[in-house]
Amino acid sequence: MIYFLVYLLVEVIISSAIVNIIGGLLTFTEIILSIAFGVTILKNLSFSLSEQINVARNKNILPEELLKSNTSKIVGSILLIIPGFFTDILGIILQFSLFAIVLTKIFKLKTKNMKEYNSMYSQTCKTYKNINSKGDEDVIDIEIIDSNKHIKH
């Protein structure tokens, strides 16, 4: 709740300062244009995202990498749709890849060592090796996913 109140305070301060400089008509025009840009970016991103999913499926790219590359653009376009100068500034900044790279370095997602193989019973098995700080491989987690669509009798 406190973050939302801080956001509202910053949005009101920035918006009132910019409205005093550029006027009401240009503010209205900026709101309409930022909504149009946000919707356009989101539509184009959905088409390119479906193509990227197909390429990732063929090249066995991890979903985390695909998610990292598109999250900032999705959030940025949603922020462009929301009216307000502060959200528009953040939305424009998030559209650039350099800012996304900096954010992923700050909030680095740890990827697990994963090995996937198919067993003889049409099950997909994924193994994750947890390595502790000393580098020992003490624990192996196994997840078994049954891919059979019918019931065996």
Coordinates of C-alpha atoms in Angstrom, one line a residue, residues 7-8 10-19 27-28 30-32 34-35 79-93:
Y7 CA 3.8 6.2 -6.8
L8 CA 0.7 8.4 -6.7
V10 CA 5.4 11.0 -7.6
E11 CA 2.9 10.8 -10.5
V12 CA 1.0 13.9 -9.3
I13 CA 4.1 15.9 -8.8
I14 CA 5.6 15.1 -12.2
S15 CA 2.3 15.4 -14.0
S16 CA 1.4 18.8 -12.5
A17 CA 4.9 20.1 -13.3
I18 CA 4.7 19.0 -16.9
V19 CA 1.1 20.1 -17.4
T27 CA -1.1 16.7 -22.2
F28 CA -4.3 15.2 -23.6
E30 CA 0.5 12.9 -25.1
I31 CA -1.9 10.6 -23.2
I32 CA -3.6 9.5 -26.4
S34 CA 1.3 7.0 -25.4
I35 CA -1.8 4.7 -25.3
L79 CA 3.2 1.3 -18.5
L80 CA 2.8 3.3 -21.7
I81 CA -0.9 2.4 -21.8
I82 CA -1.5 3.6 -18.2
P83 CA -2.1 7.4 -18.3
G84 CA 0.5 9.6 -16.6
F85 CA 3.9 11.1 -17.3
F86 CA 5.9 9.1 -14.7
T87 CA 4.5 5.8 -16.1
D88 CA 5.3 6.9 -19.6
I89 CA 8.9 7.8 -18.7
L90 CA 9.3 4.4 -17.1
G91 CA 7.6 2.7 -20.1
I92 CA 9.9 4.3 -22.6
I93 CA 13.0 3.4 -20.5

